[in-house]
CSV table of N, CA and C in Angstrom, one decimal:
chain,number,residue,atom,x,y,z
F,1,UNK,N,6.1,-50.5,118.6
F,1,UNK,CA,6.6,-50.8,119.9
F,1,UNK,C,6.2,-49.8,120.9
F,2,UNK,N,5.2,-50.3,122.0
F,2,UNK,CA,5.2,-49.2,122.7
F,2,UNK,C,5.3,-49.7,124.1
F,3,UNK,N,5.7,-48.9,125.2
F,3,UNK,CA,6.0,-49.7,126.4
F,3,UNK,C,6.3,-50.6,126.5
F,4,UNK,N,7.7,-50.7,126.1
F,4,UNK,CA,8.6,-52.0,125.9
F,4,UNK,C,7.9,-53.5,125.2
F,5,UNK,N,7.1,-53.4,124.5
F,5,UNK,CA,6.3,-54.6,124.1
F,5,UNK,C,6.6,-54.4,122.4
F,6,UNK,N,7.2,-55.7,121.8
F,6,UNK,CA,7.8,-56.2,121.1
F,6,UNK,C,7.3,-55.6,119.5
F,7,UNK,N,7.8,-55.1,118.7
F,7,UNK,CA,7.4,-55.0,117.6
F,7,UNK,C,7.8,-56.9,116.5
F,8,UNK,N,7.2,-57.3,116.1
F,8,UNK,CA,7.3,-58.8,115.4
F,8,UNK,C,7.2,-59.1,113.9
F,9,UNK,N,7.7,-59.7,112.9
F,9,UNK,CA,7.5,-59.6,111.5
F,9,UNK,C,8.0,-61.2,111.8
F,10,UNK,N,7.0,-61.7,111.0
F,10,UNK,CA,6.5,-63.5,110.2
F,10,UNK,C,6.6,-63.3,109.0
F,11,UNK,N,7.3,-64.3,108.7
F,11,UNK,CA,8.0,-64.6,107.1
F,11,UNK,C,7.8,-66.3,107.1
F,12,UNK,N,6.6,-66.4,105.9
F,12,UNK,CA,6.4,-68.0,105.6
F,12,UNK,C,7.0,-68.4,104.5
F,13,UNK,N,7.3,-69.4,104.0
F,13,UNK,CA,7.3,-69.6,102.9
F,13,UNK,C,5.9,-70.3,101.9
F,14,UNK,N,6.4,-70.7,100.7
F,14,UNK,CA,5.3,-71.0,100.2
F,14,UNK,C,4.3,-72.3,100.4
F,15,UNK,N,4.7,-72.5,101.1
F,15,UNK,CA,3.6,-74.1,101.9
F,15,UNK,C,2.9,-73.4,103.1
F,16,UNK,N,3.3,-72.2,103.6
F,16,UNK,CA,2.2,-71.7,104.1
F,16,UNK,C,0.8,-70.8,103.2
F,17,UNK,N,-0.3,-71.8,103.7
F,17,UNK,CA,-1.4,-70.7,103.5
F,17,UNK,C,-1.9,-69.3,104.1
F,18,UNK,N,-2.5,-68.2,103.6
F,18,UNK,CA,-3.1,-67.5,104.5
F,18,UNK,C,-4.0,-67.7,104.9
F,19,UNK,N,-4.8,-66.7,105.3
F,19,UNK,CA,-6.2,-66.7,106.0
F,19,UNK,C,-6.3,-66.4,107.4
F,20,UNK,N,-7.0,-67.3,107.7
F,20,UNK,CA,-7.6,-67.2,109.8
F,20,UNK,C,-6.7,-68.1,110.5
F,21,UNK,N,-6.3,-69.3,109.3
F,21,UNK,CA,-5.7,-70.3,110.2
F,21,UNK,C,-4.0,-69.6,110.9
F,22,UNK,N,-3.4,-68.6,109.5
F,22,UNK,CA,-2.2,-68.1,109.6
F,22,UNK,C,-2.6,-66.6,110.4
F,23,UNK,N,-3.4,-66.1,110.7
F,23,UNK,CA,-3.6,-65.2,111.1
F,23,UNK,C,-3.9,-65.2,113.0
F,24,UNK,N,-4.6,-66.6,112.9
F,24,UNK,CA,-4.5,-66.9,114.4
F,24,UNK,C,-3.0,-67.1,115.0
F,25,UNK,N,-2.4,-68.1,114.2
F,25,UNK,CA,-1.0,-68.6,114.7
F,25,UNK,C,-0.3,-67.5,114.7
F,26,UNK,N,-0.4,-66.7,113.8
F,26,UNK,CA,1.0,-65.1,114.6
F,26,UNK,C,0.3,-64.9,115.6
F,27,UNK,N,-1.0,-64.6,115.9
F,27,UNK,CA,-1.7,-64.0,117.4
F,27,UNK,C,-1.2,-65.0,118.2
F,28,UNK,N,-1.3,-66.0,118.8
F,28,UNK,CA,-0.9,-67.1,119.4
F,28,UNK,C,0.5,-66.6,119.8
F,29,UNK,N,1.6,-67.0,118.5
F,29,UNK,CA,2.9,-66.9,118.9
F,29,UNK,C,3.3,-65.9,119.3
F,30,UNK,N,3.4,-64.4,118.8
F,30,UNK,CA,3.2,-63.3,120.0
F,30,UNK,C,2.9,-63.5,121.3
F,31,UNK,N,1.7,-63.9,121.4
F,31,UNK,CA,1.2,-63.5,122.6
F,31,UNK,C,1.8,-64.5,124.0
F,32,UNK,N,2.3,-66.0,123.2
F,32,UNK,CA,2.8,-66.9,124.1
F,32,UNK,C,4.6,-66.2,124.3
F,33,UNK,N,5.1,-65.1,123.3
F,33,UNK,CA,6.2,-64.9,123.3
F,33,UNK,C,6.0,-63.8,124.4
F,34,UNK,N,4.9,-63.0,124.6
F,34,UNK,CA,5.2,-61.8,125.3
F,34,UNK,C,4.7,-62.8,126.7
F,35,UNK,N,4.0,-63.5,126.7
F,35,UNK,CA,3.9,-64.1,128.0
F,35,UNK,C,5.2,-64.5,128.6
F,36,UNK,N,5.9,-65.3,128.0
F,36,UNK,CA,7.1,-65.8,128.7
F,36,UNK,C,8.1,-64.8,129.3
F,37,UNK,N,8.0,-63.8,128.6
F,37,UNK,CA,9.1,-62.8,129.0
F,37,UNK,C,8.2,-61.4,129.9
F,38,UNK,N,6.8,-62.0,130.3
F,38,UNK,CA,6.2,-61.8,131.6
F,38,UNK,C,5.7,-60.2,131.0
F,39,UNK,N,5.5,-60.0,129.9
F,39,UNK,CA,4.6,-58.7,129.2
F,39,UNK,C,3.5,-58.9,129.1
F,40,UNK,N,2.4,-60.1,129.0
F,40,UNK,CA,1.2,-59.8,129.2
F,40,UNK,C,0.9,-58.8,130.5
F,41,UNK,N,-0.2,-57.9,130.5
F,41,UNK,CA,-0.9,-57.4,131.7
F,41,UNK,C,-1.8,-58.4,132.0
F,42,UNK,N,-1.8,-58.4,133.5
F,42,UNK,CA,-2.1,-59.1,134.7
F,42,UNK,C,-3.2,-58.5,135.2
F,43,UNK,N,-3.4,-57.3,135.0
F,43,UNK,CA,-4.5,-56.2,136.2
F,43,UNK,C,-5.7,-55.9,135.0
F,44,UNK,N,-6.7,-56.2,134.8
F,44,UNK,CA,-8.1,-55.9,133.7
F,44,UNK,C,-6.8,-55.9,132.3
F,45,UNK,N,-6.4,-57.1,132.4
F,45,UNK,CA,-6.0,-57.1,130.7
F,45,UNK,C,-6.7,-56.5,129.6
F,46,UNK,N,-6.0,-56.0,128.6
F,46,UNK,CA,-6.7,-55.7,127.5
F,46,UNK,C,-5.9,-55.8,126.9
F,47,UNK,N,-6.4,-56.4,125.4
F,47,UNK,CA,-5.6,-56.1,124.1
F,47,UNK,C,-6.2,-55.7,122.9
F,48,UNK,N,-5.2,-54.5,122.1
F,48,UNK,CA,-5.3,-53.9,121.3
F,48,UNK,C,-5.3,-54.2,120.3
F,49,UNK,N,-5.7,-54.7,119.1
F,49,UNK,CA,-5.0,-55.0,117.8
F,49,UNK,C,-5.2,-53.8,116.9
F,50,UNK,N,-4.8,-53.6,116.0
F,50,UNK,CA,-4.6,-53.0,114.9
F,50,UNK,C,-4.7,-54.1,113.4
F,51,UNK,N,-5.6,-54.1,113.0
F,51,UNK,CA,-5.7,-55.0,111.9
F,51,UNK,C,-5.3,-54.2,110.2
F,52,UNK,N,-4.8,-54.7,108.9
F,52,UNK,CA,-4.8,-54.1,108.0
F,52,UNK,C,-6.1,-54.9,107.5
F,53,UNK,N,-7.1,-53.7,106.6
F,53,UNK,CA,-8.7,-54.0,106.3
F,53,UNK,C,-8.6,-55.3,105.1
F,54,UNK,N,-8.0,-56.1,104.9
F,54,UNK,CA,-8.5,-56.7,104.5
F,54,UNK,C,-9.2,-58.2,104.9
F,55,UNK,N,-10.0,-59.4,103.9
F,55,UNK,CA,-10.7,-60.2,104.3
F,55,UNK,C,-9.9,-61.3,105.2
F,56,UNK,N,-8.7,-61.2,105.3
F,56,UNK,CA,-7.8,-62.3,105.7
F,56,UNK,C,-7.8,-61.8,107.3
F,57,UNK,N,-8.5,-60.7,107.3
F,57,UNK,CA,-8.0,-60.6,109.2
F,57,UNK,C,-9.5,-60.2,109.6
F,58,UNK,N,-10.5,-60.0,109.0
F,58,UNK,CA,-12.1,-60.0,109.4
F,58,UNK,C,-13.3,-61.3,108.5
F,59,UNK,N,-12.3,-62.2,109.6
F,59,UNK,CA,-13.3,-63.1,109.3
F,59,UNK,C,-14.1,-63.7,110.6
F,60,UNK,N,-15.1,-65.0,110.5
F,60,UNK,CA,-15.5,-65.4,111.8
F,60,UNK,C,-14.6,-66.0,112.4
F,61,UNK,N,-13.6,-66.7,111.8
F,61,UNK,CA,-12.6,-67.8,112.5
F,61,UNK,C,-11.8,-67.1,113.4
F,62,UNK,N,-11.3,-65.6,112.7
F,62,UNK,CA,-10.2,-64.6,113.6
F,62,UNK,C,-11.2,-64.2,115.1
F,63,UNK,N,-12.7,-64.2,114.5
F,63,UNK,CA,-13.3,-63.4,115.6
F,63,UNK,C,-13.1,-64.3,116.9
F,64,UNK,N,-13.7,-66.0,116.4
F,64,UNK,CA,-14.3,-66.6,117.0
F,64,UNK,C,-12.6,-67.1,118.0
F,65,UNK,N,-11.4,-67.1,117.3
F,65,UNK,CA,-10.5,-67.0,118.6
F,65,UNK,C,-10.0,-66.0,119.6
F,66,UNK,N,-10.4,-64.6,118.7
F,66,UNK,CA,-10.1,-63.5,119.7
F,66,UNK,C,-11.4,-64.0,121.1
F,67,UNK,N,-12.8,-64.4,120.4
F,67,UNK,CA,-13.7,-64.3,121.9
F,67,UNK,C,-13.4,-65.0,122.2
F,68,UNK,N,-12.3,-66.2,121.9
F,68,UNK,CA,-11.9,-67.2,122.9
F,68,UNK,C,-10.7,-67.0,123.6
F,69,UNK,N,-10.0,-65.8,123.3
F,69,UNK,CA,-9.2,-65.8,124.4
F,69,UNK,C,-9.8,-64.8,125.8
F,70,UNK,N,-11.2,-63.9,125.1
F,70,UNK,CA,-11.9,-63.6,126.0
F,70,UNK,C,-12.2,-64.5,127.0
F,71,UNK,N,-13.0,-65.3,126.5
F,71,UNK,CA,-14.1,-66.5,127.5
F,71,UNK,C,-13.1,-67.5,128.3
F,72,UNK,N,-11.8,-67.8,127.9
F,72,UNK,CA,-10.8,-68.1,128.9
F,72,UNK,C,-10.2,-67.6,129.9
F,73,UNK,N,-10.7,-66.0,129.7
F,73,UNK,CA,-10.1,-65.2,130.8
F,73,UNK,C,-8.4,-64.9,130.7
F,74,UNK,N,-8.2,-64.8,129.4
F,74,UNK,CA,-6.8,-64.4,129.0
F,74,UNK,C,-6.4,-63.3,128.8
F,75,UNK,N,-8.1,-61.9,128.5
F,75,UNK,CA,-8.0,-61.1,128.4
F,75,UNK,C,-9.3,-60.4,128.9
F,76,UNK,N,-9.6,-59.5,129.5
F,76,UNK,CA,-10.5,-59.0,130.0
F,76,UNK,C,-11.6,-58.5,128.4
F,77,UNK,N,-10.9,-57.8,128.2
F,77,UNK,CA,-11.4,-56.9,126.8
F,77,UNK,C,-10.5,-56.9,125.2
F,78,UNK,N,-11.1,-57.3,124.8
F,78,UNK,CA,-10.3,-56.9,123.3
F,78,UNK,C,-10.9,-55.7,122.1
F,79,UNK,N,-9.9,-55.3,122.1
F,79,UNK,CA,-10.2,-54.0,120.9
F,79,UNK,C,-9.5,-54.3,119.4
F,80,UNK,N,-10.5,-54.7,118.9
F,80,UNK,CA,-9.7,-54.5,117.3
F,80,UNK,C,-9.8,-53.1,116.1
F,81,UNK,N,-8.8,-52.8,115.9
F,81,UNK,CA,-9.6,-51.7,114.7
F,81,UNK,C,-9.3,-52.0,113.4
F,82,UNK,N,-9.6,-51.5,112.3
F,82,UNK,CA,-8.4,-52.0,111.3
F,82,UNK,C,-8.1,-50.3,110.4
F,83,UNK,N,-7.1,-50.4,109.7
F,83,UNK,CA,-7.0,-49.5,108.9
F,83,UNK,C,-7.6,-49.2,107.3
F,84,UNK,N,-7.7,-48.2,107.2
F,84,UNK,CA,-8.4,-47.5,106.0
F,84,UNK,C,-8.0,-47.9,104.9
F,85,UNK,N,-8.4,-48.1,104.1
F,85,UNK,CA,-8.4,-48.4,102.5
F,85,UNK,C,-6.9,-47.4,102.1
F,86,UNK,N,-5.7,-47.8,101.6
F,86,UNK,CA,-4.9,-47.1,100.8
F,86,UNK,C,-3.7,-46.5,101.6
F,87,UNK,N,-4.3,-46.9,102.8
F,87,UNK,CA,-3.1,-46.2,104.3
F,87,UNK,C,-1.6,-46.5,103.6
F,88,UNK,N,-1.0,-45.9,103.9
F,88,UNK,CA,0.7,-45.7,103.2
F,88,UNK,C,1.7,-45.5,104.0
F,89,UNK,N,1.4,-44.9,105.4
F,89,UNK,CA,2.5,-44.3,106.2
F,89,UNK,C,2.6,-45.0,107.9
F,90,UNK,N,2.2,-46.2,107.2
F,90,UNK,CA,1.8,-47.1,108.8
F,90,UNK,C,3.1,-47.5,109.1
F,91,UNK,N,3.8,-47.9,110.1
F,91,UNK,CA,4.8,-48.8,110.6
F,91,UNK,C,5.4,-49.9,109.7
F,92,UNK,N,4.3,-50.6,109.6
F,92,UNK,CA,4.7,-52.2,108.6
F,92,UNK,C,4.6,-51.5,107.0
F,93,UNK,N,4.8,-50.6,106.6
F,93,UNK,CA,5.0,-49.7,105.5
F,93,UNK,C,6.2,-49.7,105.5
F,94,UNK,N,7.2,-49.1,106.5
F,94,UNK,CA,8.4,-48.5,106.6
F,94,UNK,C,9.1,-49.9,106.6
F,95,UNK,N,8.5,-50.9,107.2
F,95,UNK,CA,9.5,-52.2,107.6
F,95,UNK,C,9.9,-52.6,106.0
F,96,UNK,N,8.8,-53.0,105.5
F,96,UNK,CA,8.6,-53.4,104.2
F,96,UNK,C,9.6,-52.8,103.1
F,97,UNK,N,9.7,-51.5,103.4
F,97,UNK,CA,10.8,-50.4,102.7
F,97,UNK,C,11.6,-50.9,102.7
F,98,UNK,N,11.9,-50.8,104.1
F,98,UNK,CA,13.9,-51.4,104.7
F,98,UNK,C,14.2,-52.6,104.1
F,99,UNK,N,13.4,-53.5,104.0
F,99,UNK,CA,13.7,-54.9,103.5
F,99,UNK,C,13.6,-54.6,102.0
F,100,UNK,N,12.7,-54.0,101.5
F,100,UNK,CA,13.0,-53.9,100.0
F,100,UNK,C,14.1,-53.2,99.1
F,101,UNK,N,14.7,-52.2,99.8
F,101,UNK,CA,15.7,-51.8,99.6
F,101,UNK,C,17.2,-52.1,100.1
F,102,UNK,N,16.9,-53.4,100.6
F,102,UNK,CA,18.0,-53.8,100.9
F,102,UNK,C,18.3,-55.3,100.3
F,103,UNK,N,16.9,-55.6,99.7
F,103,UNK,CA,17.2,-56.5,98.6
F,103,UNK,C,17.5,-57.0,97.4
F,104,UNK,N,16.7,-55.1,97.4
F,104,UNK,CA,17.8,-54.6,95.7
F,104,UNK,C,19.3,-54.4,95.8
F,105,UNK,N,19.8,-54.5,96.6
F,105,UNK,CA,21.1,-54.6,96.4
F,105,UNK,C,22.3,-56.1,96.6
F,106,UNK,N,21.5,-56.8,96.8
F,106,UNK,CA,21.8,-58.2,96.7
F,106,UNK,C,21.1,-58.3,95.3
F,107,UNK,N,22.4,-59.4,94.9
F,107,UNK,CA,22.1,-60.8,93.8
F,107,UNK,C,22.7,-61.7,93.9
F,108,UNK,N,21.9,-62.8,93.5
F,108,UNK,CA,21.7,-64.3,94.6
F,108,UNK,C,21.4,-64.8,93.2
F,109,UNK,N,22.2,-66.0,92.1
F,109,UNK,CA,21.9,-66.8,91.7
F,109,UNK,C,20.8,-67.9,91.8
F,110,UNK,N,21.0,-68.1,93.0
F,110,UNK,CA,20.7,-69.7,93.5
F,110,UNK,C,20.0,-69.0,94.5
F,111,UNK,N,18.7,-68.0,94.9
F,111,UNK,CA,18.4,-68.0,96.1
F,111,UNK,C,17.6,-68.9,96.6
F,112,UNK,N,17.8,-69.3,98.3
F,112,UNK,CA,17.1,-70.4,98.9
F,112,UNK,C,16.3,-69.3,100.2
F,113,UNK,N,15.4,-70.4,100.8
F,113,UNK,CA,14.6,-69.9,101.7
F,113,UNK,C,15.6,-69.4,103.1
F,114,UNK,N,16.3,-69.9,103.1
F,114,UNK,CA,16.8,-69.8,104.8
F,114,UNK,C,17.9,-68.7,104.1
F,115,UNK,N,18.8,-68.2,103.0
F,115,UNK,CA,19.1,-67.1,102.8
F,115,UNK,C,18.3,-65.9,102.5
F,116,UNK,N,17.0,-66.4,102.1
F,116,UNK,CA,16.1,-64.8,102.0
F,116,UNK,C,15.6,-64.7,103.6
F,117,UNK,N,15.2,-65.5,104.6
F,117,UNK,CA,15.2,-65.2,106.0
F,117,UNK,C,16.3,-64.4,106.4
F,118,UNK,N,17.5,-65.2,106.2
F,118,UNK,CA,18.6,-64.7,106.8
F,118,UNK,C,18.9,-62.8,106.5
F,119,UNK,N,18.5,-62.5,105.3
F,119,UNK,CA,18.9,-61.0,104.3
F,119,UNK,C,17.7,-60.1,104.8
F,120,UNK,N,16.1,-60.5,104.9
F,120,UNK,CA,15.5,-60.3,105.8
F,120,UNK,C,15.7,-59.6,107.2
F,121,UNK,N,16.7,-60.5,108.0
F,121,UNK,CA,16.7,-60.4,109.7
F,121,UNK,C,18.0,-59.4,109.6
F,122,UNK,N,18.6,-59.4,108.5
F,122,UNK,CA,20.2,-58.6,108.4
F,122,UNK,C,19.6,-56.9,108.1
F,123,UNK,N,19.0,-57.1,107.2
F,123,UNK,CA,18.0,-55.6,106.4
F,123,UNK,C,17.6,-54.9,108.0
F,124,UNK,N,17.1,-55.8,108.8
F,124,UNK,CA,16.3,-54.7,109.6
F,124,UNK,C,17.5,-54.3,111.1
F,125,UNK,N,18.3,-55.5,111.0
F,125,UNK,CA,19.2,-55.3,112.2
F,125,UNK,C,20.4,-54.0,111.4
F,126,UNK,N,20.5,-54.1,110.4
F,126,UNK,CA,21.6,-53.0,109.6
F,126,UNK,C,20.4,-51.2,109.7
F,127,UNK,N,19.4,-51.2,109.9
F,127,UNK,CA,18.4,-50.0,110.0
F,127,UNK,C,18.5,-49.3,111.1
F,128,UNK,N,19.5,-49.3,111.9
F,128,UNK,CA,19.6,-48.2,113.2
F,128,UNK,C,18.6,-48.5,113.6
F,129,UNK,N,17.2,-48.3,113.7
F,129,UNK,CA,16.5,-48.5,114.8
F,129,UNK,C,15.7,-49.8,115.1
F,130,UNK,N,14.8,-49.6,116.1
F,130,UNK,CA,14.3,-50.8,116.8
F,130,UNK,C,13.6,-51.9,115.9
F,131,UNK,N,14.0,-52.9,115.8
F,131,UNK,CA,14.2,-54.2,114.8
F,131,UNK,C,13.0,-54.9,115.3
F,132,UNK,N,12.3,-55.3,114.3
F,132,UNK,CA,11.4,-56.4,114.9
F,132,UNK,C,11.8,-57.2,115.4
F,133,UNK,N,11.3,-58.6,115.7
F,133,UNK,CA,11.5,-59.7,116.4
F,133,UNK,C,11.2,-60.2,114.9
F,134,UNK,N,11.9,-61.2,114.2
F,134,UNK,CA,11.8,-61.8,113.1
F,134,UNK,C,11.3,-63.2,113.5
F,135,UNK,N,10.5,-64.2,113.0
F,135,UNK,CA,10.0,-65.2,113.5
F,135,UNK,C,9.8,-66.1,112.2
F,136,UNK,N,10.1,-67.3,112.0
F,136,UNK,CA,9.7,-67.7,111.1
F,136,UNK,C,8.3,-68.7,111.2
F,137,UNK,N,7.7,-68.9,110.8
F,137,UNK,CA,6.6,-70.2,110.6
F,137,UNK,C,6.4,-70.9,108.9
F,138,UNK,N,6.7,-72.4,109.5
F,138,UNK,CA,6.2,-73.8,108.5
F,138,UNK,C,5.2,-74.0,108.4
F,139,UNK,N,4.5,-74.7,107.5
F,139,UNK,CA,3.1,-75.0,107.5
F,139,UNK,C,3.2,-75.9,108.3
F,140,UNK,N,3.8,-76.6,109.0
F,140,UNK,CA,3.6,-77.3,110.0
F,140,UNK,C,3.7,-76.8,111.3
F,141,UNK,N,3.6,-75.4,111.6
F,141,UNK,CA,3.5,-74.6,112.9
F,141,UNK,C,2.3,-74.1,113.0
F,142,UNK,N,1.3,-74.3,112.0
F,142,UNK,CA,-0.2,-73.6,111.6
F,142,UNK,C,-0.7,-74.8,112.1
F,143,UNK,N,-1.9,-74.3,113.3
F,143,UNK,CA,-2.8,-74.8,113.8
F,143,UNK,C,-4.1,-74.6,113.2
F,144,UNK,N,-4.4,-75.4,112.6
F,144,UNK,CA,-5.8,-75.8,112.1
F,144,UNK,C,-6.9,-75.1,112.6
F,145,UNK,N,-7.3,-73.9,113.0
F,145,UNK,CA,-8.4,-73.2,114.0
F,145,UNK,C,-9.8,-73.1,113.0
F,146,UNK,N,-9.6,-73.5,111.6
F,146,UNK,CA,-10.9,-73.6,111.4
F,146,UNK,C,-11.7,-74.8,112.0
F,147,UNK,N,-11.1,-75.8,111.6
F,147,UNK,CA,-11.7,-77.0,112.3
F,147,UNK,C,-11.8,-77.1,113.6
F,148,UNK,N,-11.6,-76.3,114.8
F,148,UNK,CA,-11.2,-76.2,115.8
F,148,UNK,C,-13.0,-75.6,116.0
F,149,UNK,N,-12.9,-73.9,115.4
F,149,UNK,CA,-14.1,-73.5,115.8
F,149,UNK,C,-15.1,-74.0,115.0
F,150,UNK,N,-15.2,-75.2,114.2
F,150,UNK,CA,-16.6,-75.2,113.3
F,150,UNK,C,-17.2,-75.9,113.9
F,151,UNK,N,-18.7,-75.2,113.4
F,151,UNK,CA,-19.5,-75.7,114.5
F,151,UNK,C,-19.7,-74.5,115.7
F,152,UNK,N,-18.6,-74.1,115.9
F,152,UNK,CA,-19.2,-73.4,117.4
F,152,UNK,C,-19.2,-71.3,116.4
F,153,UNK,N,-19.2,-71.1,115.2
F,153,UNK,CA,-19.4,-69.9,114.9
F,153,UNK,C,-20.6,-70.2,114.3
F,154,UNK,N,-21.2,-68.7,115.2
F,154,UNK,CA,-22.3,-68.3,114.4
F,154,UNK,C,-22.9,-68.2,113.2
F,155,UNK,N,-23.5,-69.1,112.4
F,155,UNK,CA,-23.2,-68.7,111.2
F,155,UNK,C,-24.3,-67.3,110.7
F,156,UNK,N,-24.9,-67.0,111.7
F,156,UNK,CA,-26.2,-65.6,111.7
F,156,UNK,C,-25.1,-64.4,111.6
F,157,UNK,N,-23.9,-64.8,112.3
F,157,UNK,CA,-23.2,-63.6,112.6
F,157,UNK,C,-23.0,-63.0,110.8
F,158,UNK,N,-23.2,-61.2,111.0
F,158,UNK,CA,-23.0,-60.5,109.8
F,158,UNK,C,-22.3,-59.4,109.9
F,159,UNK,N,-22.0,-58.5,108.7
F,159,UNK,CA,-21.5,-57.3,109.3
F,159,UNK,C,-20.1,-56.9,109.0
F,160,UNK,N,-19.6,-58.2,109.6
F,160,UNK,CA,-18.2,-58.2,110.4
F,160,UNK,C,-17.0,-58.3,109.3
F,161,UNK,N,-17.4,-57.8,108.0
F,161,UNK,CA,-16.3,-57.4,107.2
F,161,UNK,C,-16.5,-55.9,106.6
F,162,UNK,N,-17.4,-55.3,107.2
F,162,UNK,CA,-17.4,-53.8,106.7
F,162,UNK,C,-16.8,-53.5,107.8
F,163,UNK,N,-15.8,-51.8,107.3
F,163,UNK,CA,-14.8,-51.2,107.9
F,163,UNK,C,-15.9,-50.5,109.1
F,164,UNK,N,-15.6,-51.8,110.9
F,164,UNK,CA,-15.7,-50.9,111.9
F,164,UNK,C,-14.5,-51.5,113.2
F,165,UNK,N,-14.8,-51.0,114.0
F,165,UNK,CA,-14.3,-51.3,114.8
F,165,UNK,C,-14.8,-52.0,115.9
F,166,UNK,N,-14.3,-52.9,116.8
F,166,UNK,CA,-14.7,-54.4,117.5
F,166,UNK,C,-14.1,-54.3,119.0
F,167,UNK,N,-15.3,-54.5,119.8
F,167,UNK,CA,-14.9,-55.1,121.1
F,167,UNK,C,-15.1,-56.6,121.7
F,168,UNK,N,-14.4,-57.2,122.0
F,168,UNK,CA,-14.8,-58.4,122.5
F,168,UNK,C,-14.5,-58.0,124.3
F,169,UNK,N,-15.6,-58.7,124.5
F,169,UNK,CA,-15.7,-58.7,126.2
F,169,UNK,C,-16.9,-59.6,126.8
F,170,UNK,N,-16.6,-60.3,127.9
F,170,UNK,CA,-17.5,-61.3,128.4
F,170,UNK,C,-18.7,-60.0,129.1
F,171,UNK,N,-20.0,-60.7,129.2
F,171,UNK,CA,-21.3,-59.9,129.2
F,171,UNK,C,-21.8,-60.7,130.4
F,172,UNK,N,-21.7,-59.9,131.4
F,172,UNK,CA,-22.2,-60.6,132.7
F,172,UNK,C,-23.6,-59.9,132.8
F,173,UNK,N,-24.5,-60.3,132.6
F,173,UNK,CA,-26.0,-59.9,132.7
F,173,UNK,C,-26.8,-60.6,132.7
């Protein structure tokens, strides 16, 4: 959370898939949540991501929406980085903690989906400090972005799962 801009935690259940398609839709829902409450920048937008290094967030489908919020002019520039192999002491480290140790002390016969959300959103609001925004998504809130971009990704494009870092930005030249 920095300059009042939202820290967020997505909890699917098991009919959701991963990948690009669930990886776009948190970028999406963020970003349409910080819009409404009037947090996007307005003046040479930019956005930051911080990715965790795995293949589920450096693919072409992730890329091919981040350039497309470029080429709509939603953002001026985008910066992705991701983190190192084995990282331990990140933020979504600590979240993960609070919820796990707060689940060991619950037992639930019969647990259901909408009580492990519910013990979830309780874990982080009972932590003293600044609570994510808990969100949930159905596989019916996943928007299909592969079929969206196929066809329009490069398929020459390479590279772009070794550990670097990424700018997207429209090329007026």
């Amino acid at each position: 959370k920095v300059h009042g801009v939202r820290t967020y935690l997505f909890v699917t259940d098991g009919t959701v898939s991963g990948g690009a398609n669930l990886v776009n839709e948190v970028l999406r829902q963020v970003l349409l949540d910080l819009e409404k409450d009037g947090l996007l920048p307005t003046l040479n937008p930019t956005l930051y991501i911080q990715f965790d290094n795995c293949s589920e967030n450096k693919n072409k489908v992730v890329f091919a929406f981040l350039s497309h919020l470029v080429e709509r002019g939603t953002f001026d520039t985008i910066e992705i980085g991701f983190l190192m192999s084995g990282h331990t002491h990140e933020d979504v480290d600590q979240c993960f903690s609070v919820i796990g140790a707060h689940l060991q002390k619950r037992t639930t016969c019969c647990p259901s989906l909408p009580r492990f959300f519910a013990a979830v959103k309780h874990a982080l609001e009972t932590n003293g400090k600044d609570s994510p925004r808990v969100m949930e998504i159905g596989a019916t809130d996943v928007f299909d972005y592969n079929a969206l971009y196929l066809g329009l990704v490069n398929p020459k494009v390479a590279q772009h799962s070794k550990p670097h870092q990424f700018r997207f930005f429209k090329f007026n030249g």
